[in-house]
Coordinates of C-alpha atoms and ligand atoms in Angstrom, one line a residue:
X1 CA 0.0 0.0 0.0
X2 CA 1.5 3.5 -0.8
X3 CA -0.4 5.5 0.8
X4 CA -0.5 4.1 4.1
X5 CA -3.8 4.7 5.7
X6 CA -3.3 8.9 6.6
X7 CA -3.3 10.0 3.0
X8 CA -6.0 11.4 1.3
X9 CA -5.8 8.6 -1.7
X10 CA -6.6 5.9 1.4
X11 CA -9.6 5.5 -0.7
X12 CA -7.9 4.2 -3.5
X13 CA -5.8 1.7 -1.4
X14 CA -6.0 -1.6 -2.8
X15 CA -6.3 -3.0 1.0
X16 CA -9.7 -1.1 1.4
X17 CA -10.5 -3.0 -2.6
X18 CA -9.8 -6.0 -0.6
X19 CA -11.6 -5.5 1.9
X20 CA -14.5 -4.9 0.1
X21 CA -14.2 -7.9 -2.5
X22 CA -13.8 -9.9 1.2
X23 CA -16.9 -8.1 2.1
X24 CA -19.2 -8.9 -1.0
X25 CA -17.4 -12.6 -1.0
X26 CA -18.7 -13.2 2.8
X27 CA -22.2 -11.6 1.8
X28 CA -22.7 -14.1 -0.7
X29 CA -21.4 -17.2 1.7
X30 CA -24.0 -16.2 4.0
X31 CA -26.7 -16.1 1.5
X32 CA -25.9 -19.2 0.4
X33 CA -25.2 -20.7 3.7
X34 CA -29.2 -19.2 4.2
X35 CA -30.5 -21.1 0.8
X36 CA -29.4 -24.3 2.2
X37 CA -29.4 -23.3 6.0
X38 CA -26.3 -24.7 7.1
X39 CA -27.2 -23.0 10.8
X40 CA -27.6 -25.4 14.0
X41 CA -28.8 -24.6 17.3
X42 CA -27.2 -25.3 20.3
X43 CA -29.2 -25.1 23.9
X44 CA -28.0 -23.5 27.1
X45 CA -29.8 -24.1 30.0
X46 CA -31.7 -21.7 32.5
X47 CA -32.2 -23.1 35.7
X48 CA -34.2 -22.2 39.0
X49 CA -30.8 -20.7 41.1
X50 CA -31.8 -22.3 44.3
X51 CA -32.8 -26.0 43.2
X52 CA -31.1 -26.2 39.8
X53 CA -34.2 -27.6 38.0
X54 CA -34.3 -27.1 34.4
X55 CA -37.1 -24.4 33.3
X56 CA -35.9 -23.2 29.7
X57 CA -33.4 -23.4 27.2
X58 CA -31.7 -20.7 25.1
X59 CA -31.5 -21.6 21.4
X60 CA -28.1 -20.3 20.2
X61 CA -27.7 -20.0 16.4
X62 CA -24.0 -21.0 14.8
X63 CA -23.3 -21.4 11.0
X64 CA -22.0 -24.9 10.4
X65 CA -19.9 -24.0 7.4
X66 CA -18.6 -27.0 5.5
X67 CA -14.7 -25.9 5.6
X68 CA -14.5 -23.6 8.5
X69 CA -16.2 -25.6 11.0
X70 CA -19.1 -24.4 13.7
X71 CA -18.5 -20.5 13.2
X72 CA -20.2 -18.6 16.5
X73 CA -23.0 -16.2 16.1
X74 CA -20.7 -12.5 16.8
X75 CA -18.8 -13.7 13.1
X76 CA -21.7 -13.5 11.0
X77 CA -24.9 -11.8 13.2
X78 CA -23.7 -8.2 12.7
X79 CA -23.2 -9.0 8.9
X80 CA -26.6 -10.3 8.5
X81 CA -28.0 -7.2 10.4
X82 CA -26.0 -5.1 7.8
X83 CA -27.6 -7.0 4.6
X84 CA -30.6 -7.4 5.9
X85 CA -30.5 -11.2 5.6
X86 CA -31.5 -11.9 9.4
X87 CA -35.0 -11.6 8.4
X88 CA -34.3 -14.9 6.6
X89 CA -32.0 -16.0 9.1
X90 CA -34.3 -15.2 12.1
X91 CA -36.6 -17.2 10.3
X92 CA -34.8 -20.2 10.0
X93 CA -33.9 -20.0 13.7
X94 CA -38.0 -19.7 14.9
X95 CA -38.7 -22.3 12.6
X96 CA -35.6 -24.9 13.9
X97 CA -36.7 -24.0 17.4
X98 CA -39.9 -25.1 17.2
X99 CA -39.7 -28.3 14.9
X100 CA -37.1 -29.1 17.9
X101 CA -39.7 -28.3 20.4
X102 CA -41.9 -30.9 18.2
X103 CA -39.2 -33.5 18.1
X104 CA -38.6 -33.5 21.8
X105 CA -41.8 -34.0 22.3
X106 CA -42.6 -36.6 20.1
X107 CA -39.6 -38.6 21.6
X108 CA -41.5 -37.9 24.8
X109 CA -39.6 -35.9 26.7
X110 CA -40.9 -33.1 29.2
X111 CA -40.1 -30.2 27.4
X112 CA -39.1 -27.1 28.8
X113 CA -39.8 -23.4 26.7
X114 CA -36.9 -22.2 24.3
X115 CA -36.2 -18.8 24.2
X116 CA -35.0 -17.3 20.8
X117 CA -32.8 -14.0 20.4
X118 CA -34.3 -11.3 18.0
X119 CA -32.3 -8.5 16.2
X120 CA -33.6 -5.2 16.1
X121 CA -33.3 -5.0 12.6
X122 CA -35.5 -8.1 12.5
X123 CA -38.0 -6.7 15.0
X124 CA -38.2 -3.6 13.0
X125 CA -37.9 -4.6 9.1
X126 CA -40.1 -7.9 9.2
X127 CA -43.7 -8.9 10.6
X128 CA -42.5 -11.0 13.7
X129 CA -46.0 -12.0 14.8
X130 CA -46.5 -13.5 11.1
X131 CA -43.0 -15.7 11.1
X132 CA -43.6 -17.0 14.8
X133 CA -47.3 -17.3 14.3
X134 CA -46.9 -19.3 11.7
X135 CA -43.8 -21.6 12.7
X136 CA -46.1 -22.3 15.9
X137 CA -48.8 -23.5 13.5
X138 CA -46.5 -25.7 11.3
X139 CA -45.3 -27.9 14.2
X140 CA -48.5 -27.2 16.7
X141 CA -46.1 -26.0 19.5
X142 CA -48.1 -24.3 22.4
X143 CA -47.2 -20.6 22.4
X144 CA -46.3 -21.0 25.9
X145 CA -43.3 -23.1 25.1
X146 CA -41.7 -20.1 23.1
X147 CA -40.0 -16.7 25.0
X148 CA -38.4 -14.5 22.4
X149 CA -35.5 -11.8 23.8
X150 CA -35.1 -8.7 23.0
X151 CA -32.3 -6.8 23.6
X152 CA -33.0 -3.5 25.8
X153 CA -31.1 -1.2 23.4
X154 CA -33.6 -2.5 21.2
X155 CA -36.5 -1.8 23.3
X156 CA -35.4 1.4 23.6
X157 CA -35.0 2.3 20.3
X158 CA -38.6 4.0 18.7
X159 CA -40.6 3.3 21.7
X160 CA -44.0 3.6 20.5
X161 CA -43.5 1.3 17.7
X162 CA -41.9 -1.3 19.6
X163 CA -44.5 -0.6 22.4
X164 CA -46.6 -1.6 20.0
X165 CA -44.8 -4.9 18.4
X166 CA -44.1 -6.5 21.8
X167 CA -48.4 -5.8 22.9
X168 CA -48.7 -7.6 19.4
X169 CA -46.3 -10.9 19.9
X170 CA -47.9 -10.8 23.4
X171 CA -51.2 -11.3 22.2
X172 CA -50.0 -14.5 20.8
X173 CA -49.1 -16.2 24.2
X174 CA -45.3 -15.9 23.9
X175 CA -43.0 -14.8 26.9
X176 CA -40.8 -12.1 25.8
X177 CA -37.7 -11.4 28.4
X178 CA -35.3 -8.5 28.0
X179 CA -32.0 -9.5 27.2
X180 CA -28.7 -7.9 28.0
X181 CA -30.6 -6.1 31.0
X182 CA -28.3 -3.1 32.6
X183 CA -26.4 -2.0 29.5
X184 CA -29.3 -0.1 27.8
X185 CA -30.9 2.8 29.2
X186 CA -34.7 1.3 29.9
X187 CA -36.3 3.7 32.5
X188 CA -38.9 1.8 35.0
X189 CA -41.8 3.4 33.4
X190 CA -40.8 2.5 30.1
X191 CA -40.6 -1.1 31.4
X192 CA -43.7 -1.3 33.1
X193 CA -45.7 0.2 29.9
X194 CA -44.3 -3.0 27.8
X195 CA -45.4 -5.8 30.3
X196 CA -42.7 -7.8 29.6
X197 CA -42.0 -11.2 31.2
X198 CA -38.4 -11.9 32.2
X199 CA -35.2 -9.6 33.4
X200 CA -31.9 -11.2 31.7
X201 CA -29.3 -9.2 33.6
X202 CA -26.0 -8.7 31.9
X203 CA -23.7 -11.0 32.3
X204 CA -21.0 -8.3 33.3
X205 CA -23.1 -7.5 36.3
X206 CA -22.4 -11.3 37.4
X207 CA -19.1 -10.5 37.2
X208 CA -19.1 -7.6 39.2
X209 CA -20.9 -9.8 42.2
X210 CA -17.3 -10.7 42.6
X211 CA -15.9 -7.3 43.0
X212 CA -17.3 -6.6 46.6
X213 CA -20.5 -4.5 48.2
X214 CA -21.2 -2.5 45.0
X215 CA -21.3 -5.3 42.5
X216 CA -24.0 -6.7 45.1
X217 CA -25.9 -4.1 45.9
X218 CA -26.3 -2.9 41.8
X219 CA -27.5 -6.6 41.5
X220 CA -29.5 -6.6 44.7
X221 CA -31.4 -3.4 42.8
X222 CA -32.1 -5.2 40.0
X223 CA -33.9 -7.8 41.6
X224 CA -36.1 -5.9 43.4
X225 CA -37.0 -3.9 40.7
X226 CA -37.5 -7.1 38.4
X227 CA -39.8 -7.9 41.1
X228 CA -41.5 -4.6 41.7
X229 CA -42.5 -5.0 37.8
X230 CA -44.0 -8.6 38.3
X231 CA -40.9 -10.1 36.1
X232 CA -38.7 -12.8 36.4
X233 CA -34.7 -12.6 37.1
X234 CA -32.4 -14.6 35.5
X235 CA -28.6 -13.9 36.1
X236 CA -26.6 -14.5 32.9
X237 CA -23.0 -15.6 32.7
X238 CA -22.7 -17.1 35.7
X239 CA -19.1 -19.1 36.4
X240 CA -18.7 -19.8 39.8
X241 CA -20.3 -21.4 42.8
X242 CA -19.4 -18.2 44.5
X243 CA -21.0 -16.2 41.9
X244 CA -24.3 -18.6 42.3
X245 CA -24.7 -18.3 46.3
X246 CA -24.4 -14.5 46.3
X247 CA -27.4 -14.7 43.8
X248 CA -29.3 -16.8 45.6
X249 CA -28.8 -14.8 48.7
X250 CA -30.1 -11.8 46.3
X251 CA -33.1 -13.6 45.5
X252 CA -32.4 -13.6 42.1
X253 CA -35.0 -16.6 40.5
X254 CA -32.9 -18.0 37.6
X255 CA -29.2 -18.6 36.2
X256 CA -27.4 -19.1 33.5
X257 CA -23.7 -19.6 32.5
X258 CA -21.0 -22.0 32.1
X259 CA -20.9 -23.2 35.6
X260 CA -24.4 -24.8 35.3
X261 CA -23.7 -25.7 31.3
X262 CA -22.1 -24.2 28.4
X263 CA -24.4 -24.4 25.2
X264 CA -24.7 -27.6 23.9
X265 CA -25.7 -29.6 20.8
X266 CA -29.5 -30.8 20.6
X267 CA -28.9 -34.4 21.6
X268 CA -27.3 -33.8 24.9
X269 CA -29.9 -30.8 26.1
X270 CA -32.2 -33.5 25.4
X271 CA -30.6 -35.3 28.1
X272 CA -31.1 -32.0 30.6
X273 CA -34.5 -32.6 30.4
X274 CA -34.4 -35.6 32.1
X275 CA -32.3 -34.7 35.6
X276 CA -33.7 -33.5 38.4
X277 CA -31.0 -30.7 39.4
X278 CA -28.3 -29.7 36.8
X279 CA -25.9 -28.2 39.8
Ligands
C2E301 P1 -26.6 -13.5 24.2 O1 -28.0 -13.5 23.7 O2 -26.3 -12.5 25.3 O3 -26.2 -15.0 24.5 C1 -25.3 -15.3 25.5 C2 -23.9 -15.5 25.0 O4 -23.0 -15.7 26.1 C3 -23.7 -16.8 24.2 O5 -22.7 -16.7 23.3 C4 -23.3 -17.8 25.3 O6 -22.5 -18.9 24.8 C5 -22.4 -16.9 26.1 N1 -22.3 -17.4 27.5 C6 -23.2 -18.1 28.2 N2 -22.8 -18.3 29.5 C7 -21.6 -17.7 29.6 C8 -20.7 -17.6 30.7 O7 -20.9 -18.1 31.8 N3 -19.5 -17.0 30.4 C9 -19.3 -16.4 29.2 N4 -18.1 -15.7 29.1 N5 -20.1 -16.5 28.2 C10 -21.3 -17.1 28.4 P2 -22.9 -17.0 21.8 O8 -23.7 -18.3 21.6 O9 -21.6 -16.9 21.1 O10 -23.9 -15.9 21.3 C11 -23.4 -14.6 21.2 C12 -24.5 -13.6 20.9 O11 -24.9 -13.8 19.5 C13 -25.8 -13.7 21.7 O12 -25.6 -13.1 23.0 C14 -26.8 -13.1 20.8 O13 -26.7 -11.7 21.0 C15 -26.3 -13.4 19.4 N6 -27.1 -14.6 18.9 C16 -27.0 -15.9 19.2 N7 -27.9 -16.6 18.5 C17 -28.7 -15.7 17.8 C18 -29.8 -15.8 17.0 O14 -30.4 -16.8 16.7 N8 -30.3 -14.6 16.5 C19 -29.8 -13.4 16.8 N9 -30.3 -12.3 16.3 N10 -28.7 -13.2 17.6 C20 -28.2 -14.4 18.1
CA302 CA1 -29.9 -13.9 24.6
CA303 CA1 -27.6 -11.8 26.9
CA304 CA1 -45.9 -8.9 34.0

């Protein structure tokens, strides 16, 4: 490159050509990866914090690419956000959720709800009561066994409208929690208007538990707040067994986090739903 970067030909570099040929290259492995959805989900466990009983299961997306292997969701999320192909991709993540739902139960299990993550882009660009209306039809799931998350940012963002989404996926009996709870900027009026369900609290609020008094007491605010509003708690990202009895001593309801199970393939949650305590 000659003009490294400062100059005022950086436009013409051929690294930024490059980077733009990788960019249109990756676009088109994603839509294709779409076409013939390539994506798995794995399942991470949410657990009562006090018992360890299984009560739901996050569905995590990753791209099973035929070369590179299972790719996580931060490589390829923000890139379908950009392109506008997580509508598709959303949809293909709703729909695998529930035909696993079906599955499970037609193998018998006792089932437990699967929550699914949302992108603002999706909840604004595409009819989100339509796509999970419809993939609840198509494998008769109960809407009850369905939680969709939101993050808050996202909440935040437009309030009316979304006001006026989450009232509509509502009406169709699915739980929405807010996820990444504590690094938005949701005021407790604005969370009480949207009658939400469940409180996901950041999992860099977990960590701070094991910082001292402050880390607890931010925590300790959170719950009774959560609980002021008639919503659920669930810590996220939790590690330790340190980390877990502060939180029960806080009251918070649920956790989730490696030191209870990291995600995992279908075929071993399966086998969660079967235990009576995962601690
Ligand atoms: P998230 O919704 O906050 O999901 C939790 C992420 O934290 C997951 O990463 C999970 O593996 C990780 N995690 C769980 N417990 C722990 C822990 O104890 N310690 C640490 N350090 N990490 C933990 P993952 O699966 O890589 O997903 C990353 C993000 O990608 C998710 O964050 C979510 O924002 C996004 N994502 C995943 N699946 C989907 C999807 O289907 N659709 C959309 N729109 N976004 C998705
Ligand atoms: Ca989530
Ligand atoms: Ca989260
Ligand atoms: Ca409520």
């Amino acid at each position: 490159a000659k003009n490294n970067g400062k100059g005022r030909y950086a436009f013409y570099t051929p690294a930024l050509t490059e980077q733009i040929v990788h960019r249109i290259r990756n676009e088109y492995a994603l839509r294709r990866a779409i076409e013939v959805n390539e994506f798995v989900l794995h399942f991470q466990p949410r657990v009562n914090a006090v018992s360890g009983e299984l009560l739901s299961m996050e569905a995590l997306v990753r791209w099973n690419h035929p070369e590179r292997g299972m790719v996580p969701p931060l490589e390829f999320i923000g890139l379908a956000e950009d392109t506008g192909l997580i509508v598709e991709l959303g949809k293909l993540v709703i729909d695998q959720a529930c035909m696993q739902l079906a599955a499970w139960q037609a193998q018998g299990l006792p089932v437990v709800p699967l929550s699914v993550n949302v992108s603002p882009v999706q909840f604004a660009r595409c009819d989100l009561k339509a796509v999970i209306a419809e993939s609840l039809a198509r494998h008769r799931i109960d809407p009850l066994l369905l939680e969709v998350e939101v993050t808050e940012s996202c909440m935040m963002q437009d309030s009316e409208k979304v006001a006026q989404e989450i009232a509509s996926l509502k009406s169709l009996g699915v739980r929405i929690s807010v996820d990444d709870f504590g690094t938005g900027y949701s005021s407790l009026s604005q969370l009480q208007r949207l009658d939400l369900d469940v409180l996901k609290v950041d999992r860099a609020f977990t960590q701070a538990l094991n910082t001292g008094r402050q880390g607890e007491a931010f925590f300790m605010t959170i719950v009774s707040m959560a609980h002021i509003l008639d919503m659920q708690v669930v810590a996220e990202g939790v590690e330790t067994r340190e980390q877990l009895a502060i939180l029960q001593s806080l009251g918070c309801n649920e956790a989730q986090g490696y030191y209870i199970s990291k995600p995992v393939p279908a075929s071993l949650a399966a086998t969660f739903m079967l235990k009576r305590s995962l601690f």
